[in-house]
């Protein structure tokens, strides 16, 4: 560990690239913050390359995939009347090619005609193929100059994993096209999603789709309603709306040329704002991690040993419990109960997260909260092809509980490696952690 070599923040420049560089350097002094360092490295690369990520986000069926196809002037992505898009698709400039990225790190080149097999909810239900994303290259001028255009799954459908993927991808977006549609008033799902997106994306384009459905007067009323609501949600005086028909092409040129102009003239500002927002999140996460180590190091060694033993025991009990829950599912008649079972497993997972948070708090005397999944248990959704899907649900549940336990186990092992009998070394390490924490806080205070 190099914590003792902590480097001092001197004559700090407030430019975001400097803050990012300093954050990266600072985080690299401790292997505890490896993950955060890698995330900052990605941000620095983004600033240096000036590559901007613009994603289309919103509720399912608002016409996101249709819009991407229309802007790129090619029917690349599948669209449909039922929720279709199940994975994030990144589209960049280049010779035509397509590749699927899987959760386990494998990348497989595919033909464009095979796309649907991987990104269509009906063909890849519950993302059983474990696709993490799909990347396409196509030589369209809209994508020139390092623009990555992204189609995302919609939020709010019965397929919860689609919402999770959309929420996760917002964290990577620099600018977003937030897709609304005249056939539905803005609802709470969209409001919640927008509030979250506001924390990560630096630039918003509000597209109001399906204007071919309504008369001019109705459209004016709808736009006025949207404008008022969005101004209050975004806390701004005025907002530009882009009324479009993704299906028939109306209004697309205005939206397209606005994005292109911004990408030419204000890409630097957008990226700096975006990186600043993401840096805040990363520094916060690094500081929480340091807290855990700090608490563990300050414990008398005997007490620490017994806490570790109890924690490891608890983790192995959780793993057994999850296997028992999965095994019991075999004995039930589950073919028509996909939705109930999916919810039950999510509830079990939430329960485990709560128990883990409680034991970390109890044993290490610190707040350690896992985010809980919100469940809409009133929804009555039936799934086709259920036999296959129940099996898939069970495997997902097992792998998510294992991941939950493994992550904490990994952190505990790192803490074990880090602790030390020699009290002078312990005192020095605590001092180093304090210093690092102070430096991170200083950096954080430079962000708006
Ligand atoms: N009338 C009309 N239908 C549209 C328009 N844009 C999309 N749709 C339809 O809305 C449905 C959902 O579109 P899709 O792009 O799959 O939505 P996504 O889930 O947001 O990606 C499909 O049936 C589309 O044909 C539009 O501008 N006008
Ligand atoms: Mg879609």
Short mmCIF file of C-alpha atoms and ligand atoms in Angstrom, two decimals:
data_model
loop_
_atom_site.label_atom_id
_atom_site.label_comp_id
_atom_site.label_asym_id
_atom_site.label_seq_id
_atom_site.Cartn_x
_atom_site.Cartn_y
_atom_site.Cartn_z
CA UNK A 1 0.00 0.00 0.00
CA UNK A 2 1.21 3.44 -0.82
CA UNK A 3 -1.01 5.43 1.45
CA UNK A 4 1.93 6.78 3.41
CA UNK A 5 3.10 8.45 0.22
CA UNK A 6 -0.03 10.54 0.11
CA UNK A 7 0.39 13.42 -2.13
CA UNK A 8 -0.70 16.86 -1.00
CA UNK A 9 -3.16 19.02 -2.87
CA UNK A 10 -1.30 22.23 -3.49
CA UNK A 11 -2.25 25.27 -5.46
CA UNK A 12 -5.25 23.40 -6.69
CA UNK A 13 -6.51 24.47 -10.08
CA UNK A 14 -10.28 24.40 -10.32
CA UNK A 15 -10.51 23.17 -13.89
CA UNK A 16 -12.43 19.93 -14.05
CA UNK A 17 -9.70 18.08 -15.92
CA UNK A 18 -7.25 19.03 -13.17
CA UNK A 19 -9.65 17.95 -10.46
CA UNK A 20 -10.17 14.63 -12.28
CA UNK A 21 -6.42 14.15 -12.63
CA UNK A 22 -5.86 14.91 -8.99
CA UNK A 23 -8.69 12.60 -7.95
CA UNK A 24 -7.16 9.81 -10.00
CA UNK A 25 -3.73 10.39 -8.53
CA UNK A 26 -5.11 10.61 -5.03
CA UNK A 27 -7.19 7.46 -5.38
CA UNK A 28 -4.21 5.57 -6.80
CA UNK A 29 -2.41 6.02 -3.47
CA UNK A 30 -4.72 3.40 -1.96
CA UNK A 31 -5.71 0.06 -3.38
CA UNK A 32 -8.87 0.30 -1.29
CA UNK A 33 -10.23 2.74 -3.87
CA UNK A 34 -9.22 0.81 -6.97
CA UNK A 35 -12.70 0.69 -8.43
CA UNK A 36 -13.20 4.43 -7.98
CA UNK A 37 -9.80 5.12 -9.54
CA UNK A 38 -10.78 3.15 -12.64
CA UNK A 39 -14.02 5.08 -12.89
CA UNK A 40 -12.17 8.39 -12.71
CA UNK A 41 -9.72 7.17 -15.32
CA UNK A 42 -12.67 6.58 -17.65
CA UNK A 43 -13.89 10.12 -17.01
CA UNK A 44 -10.48 11.59 -17.72
CA UNK A 45 -10.34 9.67 -20.96
CA UNK A 46 -13.77 11.07 -21.85
CA UNK A 47 -12.52 14.64 -21.29
CA UNK A 48 -9.36 14.10 -23.28
CA UNK A 49 -10.99 12.38 -26.25
CA UNK A 50 -14.05 14.69 -26.19
CA UNK A 51 -16.20 11.67 -27.03
CA UNK A 52 -19.76 12.38 -26.02
CA UNK A 53 -22.46 9.85 -25.17
CA UNK A 54 -26.00 10.87 -26.08
CA UNK A 55 -28.65 8.38 -25.02
CA UNK A 56 -32.35 8.15 -25.70
CA UNK A 57 -34.19 7.45 -22.47
CA UNK A 58 -37.76 7.32 -21.21
CA UNK A 59 -40.64 5.05 -20.46
CA UNK A 60 -41.19 1.94 -22.55
CA UNK A 61 -43.11 2.33 -25.82
CA UNK A 62 -42.58 6.08 -26.08
CA UNK A 63 -40.84 5.48 -29.43
CA UNK A 64 -37.17 5.57 -28.41
CA UNK A 65 -35.96 2.86 -30.78
CA UNK A 66 -38.09 4.30 -33.57
CA UNK A 67 -36.43 7.69 -33.01
CA UNK A 68 -32.92 6.20 -33.12
CA UNK A 69 -33.75 4.49 -36.41
CA UNK A 70 -35.23 7.71 -37.81
CA UNK A 71 -32.26 9.86 -36.81
CA UNK A 72 -29.81 7.37 -38.27
CA UNK A 73 -32.05 6.96 -41.33
CA UNK A 74 -31.89 3.21 -41.19
CA UNK A 75 -34.07 0.56 -39.57
CA UNK A 76 -31.31 -0.77 -37.35
CA UNK A 77 -33.25 -1.52 -34.17
CA UNK A 78 -36.37 -3.59 -33.54
CA UNK A 79 -39.44 -1.60 -32.44
CA UNK A 80 -42.89 -2.70 -31.36
CA UNK A 81 -46.24 -2.34 -29.68
CA UNK A 82 -45.07 -4.36 -26.65
CA UNK A 83 -41.86 -3.64 -24.70
CA UNK A 84 -39.14 -4.65 -27.10
CA UNK A 85 -35.74 -3.30 -26.16
CA UNK A 86 -34.13 -5.31 -23.38
CA UNK A 87 -30.48 -4.23 -23.57
CA UNK A 88 -28.49 -1.06 -24.11
CA UNK A 89 -27.33 -0.58 -27.72
CA UNK A 90 -24.41 1.79 -28.41
CA UNK A 91 -24.08 3.07 -31.95
CA UNK A 92 -20.87 4.68 -33.23
CA UNK A 93 -19.38 5.87 -36.47
CA UNK A 94 -17.43 3.31 -38.50
CA UNK A 95 -17.60 0.55 -41.07
CA UNK A 96 -20.74 -1.50 -40.60
CA UNK A 97 -20.30 -4.04 -37.83
CA UNK A 98 -22.17 -5.37 -34.80
CA UNK A 99 -20.98 -7.06 -31.63
CA UNK A 100 -22.63 -8.43 -28.50
CA UNK A 101 -20.95 -7.92 -25.12
CA UNK A 102 -21.81 -10.53 -22.50
CA UNK A 103 -21.74 -10.16 -18.69
CA UNK A 104 -18.76 -12.49 -18.44
CA UNK A 105 -16.64 -10.23 -20.63
CA UNK A 106 -17.00 -12.19 -23.88
CA UNK A 107 -17.54 -10.06 -27.02
CA UNK A 108 -19.08 -11.80 -30.02
CA UNK A 109 -19.28 -10.26 -33.51
CA UNK A 110 -22.69 -10.80 -35.08
CA UNK A 111 -24.51 -9.89 -38.27
CA UNK A 112 -27.09 -7.06 -38.22
CA UNK A 113 -29.81 -9.58 -39.04
CA UNK A 114 -29.08 -11.38 -35.74
CA UNK A 115 -29.53 -8.25 -33.56
CA UNK A 116 -33.08 -9.06 -32.55
CA UNK A 117 -32.03 -12.35 -30.97
CA UNK A 118 -30.05 -10.40 -28.39
CA UNK A 119 -31.83 -7.08 -27.83
CA UNK A 120 -35.48 -8.04 -28.24
CA UNK A 121 -37.29 -8.76 -24.96
CA UNK A 122 -39.40 -11.44 -26.66
CA UNK A 123 -36.44 -13.29 -28.15
CA UNK A 124 -34.15 -12.79 -25.16
CA UNK A 125 -36.70 -12.76 -22.27
CA UNK A 126 -35.36 -11.52 -18.95
CA UNK A 127 -32.03 -11.13 -20.77
CA UNK A 128 -31.45 -14.83 -20.19
CA UNK A 129 -28.50 -14.66 -22.57
CA UNK A 130 -26.77 -12.34 -20.05
CA UNK A 131 -26.02 -9.65 -22.64
CA UNK A 132 -24.46 -6.57 -21.05
CA UNK A 133 -24.71 -4.39 -24.17
CA UNK A 134 -24.59 -4.37 -27.95
CA UNK A 135 -22.32 -2.15 -30.05
CA UNK A 136 -23.04 -1.19 -33.64
CA UNK A 137 -20.93 0.75 -36.10
CA UNK A 138 -22.40 2.44 -39.12
CA UNK A 139 -21.05 5.22 -41.39
CA UNK A 140 -23.73 7.87 -40.77
CA UNK A 141 -22.62 11.50 -40.63
CA UNK A 142 -24.70 12.17 -37.47
CA UNK A 143 -22.26 9.93 -35.57
CA UNK A 144 -19.10 11.64 -36.79
CA UNK A 145 -16.77 13.39 -34.36
CA UNK A 146 -16.97 10.86 -31.55
CA UNK A 147 -20.69 10.85 -30.83
CA UNK A 148 -21.93 7.61 -29.26
CA UNK A 149 -25.68 7.36 -29.73
CA UNK A 150 -27.44 4.96 -27.39
CA UNK A 151 -30.81 3.24 -27.40
CA UNK A 152 -31.85 2.13 -23.92
CA UNK A 153 -34.57 -0.18 -22.59
CA UNK A 154 -37.59 1.70 -21.24
CA UNK A 155 -38.44 2.18 -17.59
CA UNK A 156 -41.72 1.18 -15.99
CA UNK A 157 -42.69 -2.00 -17.84
CA UNK A 158 -43.31 -5.33 -16.10
CA UNK A 159 -39.74 -6.28 -17.03
CA UNK A 160 -37.91 -4.85 -14.06
CA UNK A 161 -34.47 -5.69 -15.44
CA UNK A 162 -35.19 -3.24 -18.28
CA UNK A 163 -35.70 -0.40 -15.80
CA UNK A 164 -32.52 -1.40 -13.97
CA UNK A 165 -30.53 -1.28 -17.21
CA UNK A 166 -31.99 2.12 -18.12
CA UNK A 167 -31.27 3.58 -14.67
CA UNK A 168 -27.71 2.21 -14.78
CA UNK A 169 -27.01 3.62 -18.21
CA UNK A 170 -28.08 7.15 -17.29
CA UNK A 171 -24.95 7.25 -15.10
CA UNK A 172 -22.84 6.87 -18.24
CA UNK A 173 -24.71 9.42 -20.35
CA UNK A 174 -23.45 12.94 -20.94
CA UNK A 175 -26.55 14.17 -22.73
CA UNK A 176 -29.96 12.55 -22.99
CA UNK A 177 -32.96 12.77 -25.26
CA UNK A 178 -35.82 12.36 -22.81
CA UNK A 179 -38.67 10.85 -24.76
CA UNK A 180 -42.26 11.75 -23.96
CA UNK A 181 -45.31 10.98 -26.02
CA UNK A 182 -48.55 12.86 -26.68
CA UNK A 183 -50.65 9.76 -26.06
CA UNK A 184 -49.86 9.80 -22.37
CA UNK A 185 -49.58 12.53 -19.73
CA UNK A 186 -46.25 12.59 -17.88
CA UNK A 187 -46.53 10.06 -15.07
CA UNK A 188 -44.75 9.37 -11.79
CA UNK A 189 -42.46 6.74 -13.34
CA UNK A 190 -41.17 9.36 -15.79
CA UNK A 191 -40.87 12.01 -13.08
CA UNK A 192 -38.81 9.66 -10.87
CA UNK A 193 -36.59 8.66 -13.78
CA UNK A 194 -36.05 12.27 -14.80
CA UNK A 195 -35.17 13.29 -11.22
CA UNK A 196 -32.51 10.59 -11.18
CA UNK A 197 -31.20 11.43 -14.65
CA UNK A 198 -30.77 15.05 -13.54
CA UNK A 199 -28.04 13.93 -11.15
CA UNK A 200 -25.87 12.46 -13.92
CA UNK A 201 -26.58 13.91 -17.36
CA UNK A 202 -25.44 17.42 -18.20
CA UNK A 203 -27.71 18.17 -21.14
CA UNK A 204 -31.36 17.37 -21.80
CA UNK A 205 -33.34 17.37 -25.05
CA UNK A 206 -37.03 16.84 -24.42
CA UNK A 207 -38.68 15.13 -27.38
CA UNK A 208 -42.46 14.87 -27.48
CA UNK A 209 -43.23 12.01 -29.82
CA UNK A 210 -46.23 10.71 -31.80
CA UNK A 211 -47.50 14.18 -32.75
CA UNK A 212 -49.15 12.53 -35.77
CA UNK A 213 -51.81 11.29 -33.30
CA UNK A 214 -53.17 14.74 -32.43
CA UNK A 215 -54.61 17.90 -33.97
CA UNK A 216 -52.59 21.14 -33.87
CA UNK A 217 -54.70 22.57 -31.02
CA UNK A 218 -54.34 19.49 -28.88
CA UNK A 219 -50.62 19.52 -29.50
CA UNK A 220 -50.32 23.14 -28.36
CA UNK A 221 -52.17 22.30 -25.15
CA UNK A 222 -50.03 19.23 -24.55
CA UNK A 223 -46.79 21.11 -25.14
CA UNK A 224 -47.87 23.86 -22.75
CA UNK A 225 -48.67 21.28 -20.10
CA UNK A 226 -45.29 19.56 -20.61
CA UNK A 227 -43.39 22.83 -20.55
CA UNK A 228 -44.85 23.90 -17.21
CA UNK A 229 -44.28 20.55 -15.56
CA UNK A 230 -40.76 20.11 -16.95
CA UNK A 231 -39.72 23.66 -16.00
CA UNK A 232 -40.70 22.96 -12.44
CA UNK A 233 -39.03 19.52 -12.40
CA UNK A 234 -35.82 20.83 -13.97
CA UNK A 235 -35.95 24.03 -11.91
CA UNK A 236 -35.53 26.31 -14.93
CA UNK A 237 -37.43 29.28 -16.32
CA UNK A 238 -37.92 27.96 -19.82
CA UNK A 239 -37.42 24.75 -21.70
CA UNK A 240 -37.21 23.89 -25.37
CA UNK A 241 -39.42 21.03 -26.46
CA UNK A 242 -38.97 19.08 -29.68
CA UNK A 243 -42.36 17.89 -30.97
CA UNK A 244 -41.65 14.98 -33.33
CA UNK A 245 -43.15 12.02 -35.07
CA UNK A 246 -40.40 9.44 -35.05
CA UNK A 247 -42.55 7.25 -37.23
CA UNK A 248 -43.29 9.77 -39.98
CA UNK A 249 -40.23 12.01 -39.63
CA UNK A 250 -41.88 15.29 -38.57
CA UNK A 251 -39.72 17.62 -36.48
CA UNK A 252 -36.66 15.38 -36.61
CA UNK A 253 -34.42 17.81 -38.48
CA UNK A 254 -34.71 20.42 -35.75
CA UNK A 255 -33.79 17.96 -33.02
CA UNK A 256 -30.97 16.47 -35.07
CA UNK A 257 -29.43 19.78 -36.00
CA UNK A 258 -29.65 21.07 -32.42
CA UNK A 259 -27.75 18.03 -31.17
CA UNK A 260 -25.19 18.34 -33.94
CA UNK A 261 -24.67 22.04 -33.30
CA UNK A 262 -24.23 21.44 -29.56
CA UNK A 263 -21.78 18.63 -30.26
CA UNK A 264 -19.74 21.01 -32.39
CA UNK A 265 -19.90 24.16 -30.32
CA UNK A 266 -20.41 23.15 -26.69
CA UNK A 267 -19.11 19.60 -26.39
CA UNK A 268 -16.39 20.74 -23.99
CA UNK A 269 -18.88 22.42 -21.61
CA UNK A 270 -21.30 19.49 -21.73
CA UNK A 271 -18.55 16.98 -20.99
CA UNK A 272 -17.10 19.06 -18.18
CA UNK A 273 -20.50 19.39 -16.52
CA UNK A 274 -21.15 15.70 -17.00
CA UNK A 275 -17.77 14.67 -15.58
CA UNK A 276 -18.24 16.96 -12.62
CA UNK A 277 -21.56 15.32 -11.75
CA UNK A 278 -20.07 11.85 -12.06
CA UNK A 279 -16.97 12.79 -10.04
CA UNK A 280 -19.15 13.82 -7.12
CA UNK A 281 -20.73 10.40 -7.09
CA UNK A 282 -17.36 8.62 -7.29
CA UNK A 283 -15.75 10.66 -4.50
CA UNK A 284 -18.73 9.95 -2.28
CA UNK A 285 -18.41 6.25 -2.91
CA UNK A 286 -14.65 6.32 -2.18
CA UNK A 287 -15.26 8.08 1.11
CA UNK A 288 -17.88 5.55 2.23
CA UNK A 289 -15.44 2.77 1.45
CA UNK A 290 -12.71 4.44 3.51
CA UNK A 291 -15.18 4.73 6.39
CA UNK A 292 -15.59 0.99 6.50
CA UNK A 293 -11.83 0.42 6.68
CA UNK A 294 -11.45 3.15 9.23
CA UNK A 295 -14.03 1.57 11.50
CA UNK A 296 -12.49 -1.87 11.14
CA UNK A 297 -8.96 -0.64 11.84
CA UNK A 298 -9.97 1.21 14.95
CA UNK A 299 -11.38 -1.96 16.49
CA UNK A 300 -9.36 -3.92 19.01
CA UNK A 301 -7.92 -6.95 17.22
CA UNK A 302 -9.85 -9.53 19.28
CA UNK A 303 -13.14 -7.82 18.61
CA UNK A 304 -12.35 -7.48 14.93
CA UNK A 305 -11.64 -11.22 14.70
CA UNK A 306 -14.93 -12.09 16.28
CA UNK A 307 -16.81 -9.60 14.05
CA UNK A 308 -15.24 -11.18 10.99
CA UNK A 309 -16.16 -14.63 12.11
CA UNK A 310 -19.75 -13.62 12.73
CA UNK A 311 -19.92 -11.84 9.38
CA UNK A 312 -18.51 -14.82 7.46
CA UNK A 313 -20.90 -17.14 9.28
CA UNK A 314 -23.78 -14.85 8.37
CA UNK A 315 -22.73 -14.76 4.72
CA UNK A 316 -22.57 -18.54 4.47
CA UNK A 317 -26.01 -18.78 6.10
CA UNK A 318 -27.38 -16.36 3.52
CA UNK A 319 -25.95 -18.43 0.68
CA UNK A 320 -27.54 -21.61 2.11
CA UNK A 321 -30.84 -19.79 2.55
CA UNK A 322 -30.86 -18.63 -1.08
CA UNK A 323 -30.14 -22.16 -2.30
CA UNK A 324 -32.98 -23.50 -0.17
CA UNK A 325 -35.39 -20.91 -1.58
CA UNK A 326 -34.38 -21.81 -5.14
CA UNK A 327 -34.63 -25.56 -4.46
CA UNK A 328 -38.14 -25.21 -3.03
CA UNK A 329 -39.31 -23.63 -6.25
CA UNK A 330 -38.69 -26.92 -8.05
CA UNK A 331 -41.36 -28.62 -6.04
CA UNK A 332 -44.10 -26.15 -6.77
CA UNK A 333 -46.34 -25.91 -9.79
CA UNK A 334 -44.99 -22.65 -11.13
CA UNK A 335 -45.75 -22.57 -14.79
CA UNK A 336 -48.28 -19.77 -14.59
CA UNK A 337 -46.71 -17.87 -11.72
CA UNK A 338 -43.80 -16.11 -13.32
CA UNK A 339 -44.71 -12.69 -11.98
CA UNK A 340 -45.44 -13.83 -8.41
CA UNK A 341 -42.20 -15.74 -8.28
CA UNK A 342 -40.19 -12.94 -9.77
CA UNK A 343 -41.57 -10.58 -7.11
CA UNK A 344 -41.06 -13.10 -4.34
CA UNK A 345 -37.40 -13.53 -5.27
CA UNK A 346 -36.92 -9.76 -5.43
CA UNK A 347 -38.46 -9.51 -1.97
CA UNK A 348 -36.14 -12.21 -0.65
CA UNK A 349 -33.21 -10.34 -2.15
CA UNK A 350 -34.35 -7.09 -0.53
CA UNK A 351 -34.65 -8.91 2.78
CA UNK A 352 -31.07 -10.16 2.42
CA UNK A 353 -29.83 -6.67 1.60
CA UNK A 354 -31.57 -5.36 4.71
CA UNK A 355 -30.09 -8.09 6.89
CA UNK A 356 -26.62 -7.49 5.49
CA UNK A 357 -26.90 -3.73 6.07
CA UNK A 358 -28.08 -4.38 9.63
CA UNK A 359 -25.22 -6.74 10.47
CA UNK A 360 -22.54 -4.46 9.01
CA UNK A 361 -24.03 -1.58 11.02
CA UNK A 362 -24.16 -3.69 14.16
CA UNK A 363 -20.71 -5.28 13.89
CA UNK A 364 -18.72 -2.38 12.49
CA UNK A 365 -20.73 0.46 14.01
CA UNK A 366 -21.35 2.22 10.73
CA UNK A 367 -24.12 2.92 8.29
CA UNK A 368 -23.91 0.60 5.31
CA UNK A 369 -27.01 0.62 3.18
CA UNK A 370 -27.80 -1.47 0.15
CA UNK A 371 -30.30 0.02 -2.21
CA UNK A 372 -33.60 -1.84 -2.12
CA UNK A 373 -35.59 -2.65 -5.23
CA UNK A 374 -39.05 -1.15 -5.45
CA UNK A 375 -41.72 -3.67 -6.31
CA UNK A 376 -45.10 -3.15 -7.83
CA UNK A 377 -46.89 -6.16 -6.44
CA UNK A 378 -50.30 -5.16 -7.73
CA UNK A 379 -49.24 -5.81 -11.30
CA UNK A 380 -50.66 -9.00 -12.71
CA UNK A 381 -48.41 -9.97 -15.51
CA UNK A 382 -48.21 -13.35 -17.18
CA UNK A 383 -45.21 -14.59 -18.96
CA UNK A 384 -45.14 -16.94 -21.91
CA UNK A 385 -42.64 -19.71 -22.09
CA UNK A 386 -42.71 -19.82 -18.31
CA UNK A 387 -40.93 -23.10 -17.66
CA UNK A 388 -37.77 -21.78 -19.21
CA UNK A 389 -38.18 -18.45 -17.50
CA UNK A 390 -38.68 -19.80 -13.97
CA UNK A 391 -35.42 -21.67 -14.36
CA UNK A 392 -33.86 -18.46 -15.58
CA UNK A 393 -35.30 -16.50 -12.62
CA UNK A 394 -33.88 -19.02 -10.18
CA UNK A 395 -30.43 -18.85 -11.69
CA UNK A 396 -30.49 -15.06 -11.68
CA UNK A 397 -31.59 -15.07 -8.03
CA UNK A 398 -28.76 -17.44 -7.08
CA UNK A 399 -26.18 -15.46 -8.98
CA UNK A 400 -27.36 -12.15 -7.48
CA UNK A 401 -27.32 -13.45 -3.90
CA UNK A 402 -23.89 -14.95 -4.55
CA UNK A 403 -22.66 -11.64 -5.93
CA UNK A 404 -24.06 -9.79 -2.90
CA UNK A 405 -22.24 -12.12 -0.50
CA UNK A 406 -19.05 -12.29 -2.58
CA UNK A 407 -18.71 -8.53 -2.77
CA UNK A 408 -18.91 -8.11 0.98
CA UNK A 409 -16.68 -11.13 1.49
CA UNK A 410 -14.11 -9.57 -0.84
CA UNK A 411 -14.21 -6.29 1.10
CA UNK A 412 -13.83 -8.19 4.37
CA UNK A 413 -10.81 -10.07 3.02
CA UNK A 414 -9.19 -6.84 1.92
CA UNK A 415 -9.77 -5.38 5.37
CA UNK A 416 -8.22 -8.53 6.87
CA UNK A 417 -5.13 -8.11 4.71
CA UNK A 418 -5.00 -4.50 5.67
CA UNK A 419 -5.21 -4.86 9.42
CA UNK A 420 -2.13 -5.24 11.51
CA UNK A 421 -1.16 -6.33 15.00
CA UNK A 422 1.56 -3.75 15.37
CA UNK A 423 -0.16 -0.77 16.96
CA UNK A 424 2.24 1.72 15.44
CA UNK A 425 1.42 0.48 11.94
CA UNK A 426 -2.29 0.58 12.77
CA UNK A 427 -1.96 4.14 13.98
CA UNK A 428 -0.10 5.08 10.78
CA UNK A 429 -2.69 3.45 8.58
CA UNK A 430 -5.53 5.16 10.39
CA UNK A 431 -3.68 8.41 9.95
CA UNK A 432 -3.27 7.69 6.22
CA UNK A 433 -6.96 6.92 5.84
CA UNK A 434 -7.82 10.16 7.60
CA UNK A 435 -5.48 12.09 5.34
CA UNK A 436 -6.89 10.51 2.21
CA UNK A 437 -10.41 11.19 3.41
CA UNK A 438 -9.56 14.83 4.08
CA UNK A 439 -7.99 15.23 0.66
CA UNK A 440 -11.02 13.68 -1.04
CA UNK A 441 -13.30 15.98 0.89
CA UNK A 442 -11.20 18.96 -0.21
CA UNK A 443 -11.46 17.86 -3.83
CA UNK A 444 -15.19 17.34 -3.42
CA UNK A 445 -15.59 20.87 -2.10
CA UNK A 446 -14.19 22.19 -5.38
CA UNK A 447 -17.09 20.65 -7.28
CA UNK A 448 -20.29 22.65 -7.58
N1 LIG B 1 -48.15 6.84 -34.44
C1 LIG B 1 -46.89 6.77 -34.07
N2 LIG B 1 -46.41 5.64 -33.55
C2 LIG B 1 -45.11 5.61 -33.16
C3 LIG B 1 -44.27 6.73 -33.30
N3 LIG B 1 -43.06 6.41 -32.82
C4 LIG B 1 -43.14 5.13 -32.41
N4 LIG B 1 -44.39 4.64 -32.62
C5 LIG B 1 -44.87 3.30 -32.31
O1 LIG B 1 -44.80 3.11 -30.90
C6 LIG B 1 -44.51 1.76 -30.62
C7 LIG B 1 -43.29 1.72 -29.68
O2 LIG B 1 -42.13 2.14 -30.39
P1 LIG B 1 -40.67 1.75 -29.93
O3 LIG B 1 -39.73 2.54 -30.75
O4 LIG B 1 -40.49 0.27 -29.88
O5 LIG B 1 -40.71 2.33 -28.42
P2 LIG B 1 -39.60 2.20 -27.26
O6 LIG B 1 -40.07 1.12 -26.35
O7 LIG B 1 -39.65 3.54 -26.56
O8 LIG B 1 -38.29 1.93 -27.91
C8 LIG B 1 -44.24 1.07 -31.94
O9 LIG B 1 -45.40 0.39 -32.29
C9 LIG B 1 -43.97 2.22 -32.89
O10 LIG B 1 -44.34 1.93 -34.22
C10 LIG B 1 -44.83 7.94 -33.85
O11 LIG B 1 -44.17 8.96 -34.01
N5 LIG B 1 -46.14 7.90 -34.21
MG1 LIG B 2 -37.04 0.33 -27.65
#
